[in-house]
Amino acid sequence: MDNNKFKYPIYLLIVILSIKTYAQSSEMRQNRNSIEWDFKILENIKNKAIKNGITKKDINFFLEKSNDTIFSIYLTNLASDSLKIIRYDSSIFTIQEAKNKEGKWKPIEYWPATGCGNSYVYYQIPPSSTLKTQSKVYQGDFKTNIRFKVNINDKVYYTNSLTGYINPNQFQIPEKIRGQELLIRIGGKDLLKKAIFLKEGSKREISEKYKQYMEEMMRKKVEFNKKKKEKKKKQ
């Protein structure tokens, strides 16, 4: 008997089952969108974006599915002045959200709690220009609506929504997120959630609480040194 006759079908079955198992066990992950620097918008794409995207305060966000693995997100500046944003390396501050079984929008991605300060840089989008970034399309058994939430200068904007499939486990927040210790220390878990889910005003709140935290640390340090000197004098 030719054993190879059964070898490859069994191997393919193992691969398929492994992929399905991986999809079933997937959890909420960090967003890793990537700006397409050489993108030049075409008139038909711009018209489609303005027609189907969401326009708010001279900014238009349009989401489309490029293929089975990639979402394309278009940020168009409709204002008469350049739009100044902060980016992280080649990414903008965005995460995916999906509707849960109750029909409420919930995050299925998070933004990293901390990062290298040198990676945060200002970038300007000229009037009538569009910035394109791409992000991952997830797979799963739960059919729902998907949209992207973007934080620009501490204000939140949303794209239009598309039908997609995810795993319900993606609604669960991971126990460990890089950089969470400092945020929890200065503002608790509530501040951590505001930061990683790009809540409007979260950057200002983090800055204020971090300032208060550092002032308190400095006060304690001064008090400690003072007591140390007094103790030394008595000896």
JSON list of N, CA and C in Angstrom, two decimals, residues 135 170 220:
[
{"chain": "A", "resi": 135, "resn": "SER", "atom": "N", "xyz": [-4.82, 47.96, 8.54]},
{"chain": "A", "resi": 135, "resn": "SER", "atom": "CA", "xyz": [-4.87, 47.21, 9.79]},
{"chain": "A", "resi": 135, "resn": "SER", "atom": "C", "xyz": [-5.45, 45.82, 9.53]},
{"chain": "A", "resi": 170, "resn": "GLN", "atom": "N", "xyz": [-12.25, 38.06, 21.98]},
{"chain": "A", "resi": 170, "resn": "GLN", "atom": "CA", "xyz": [-11.56, 39.32, 21.71]},
{"chain": "A", "resi": 170, "resn": "GLN", "atom": "C", "xyz": [-12.14, 40.50, 22.48]},
{"chain": "A", "resi": 220, "resn": "LYS", "atom": "N", "xyz": [7.47, 63.31, 49.07]},
{"chain": "A", "resi": 220, "resn": "LYS", "atom": "CA", "xyz": [7.87, 62.22, 49.95]},
{"chain": "A", "resi": 220, "resn": "LYS", "atom": "C", "xyz": [9.39, 62.12, 50.03]}
]
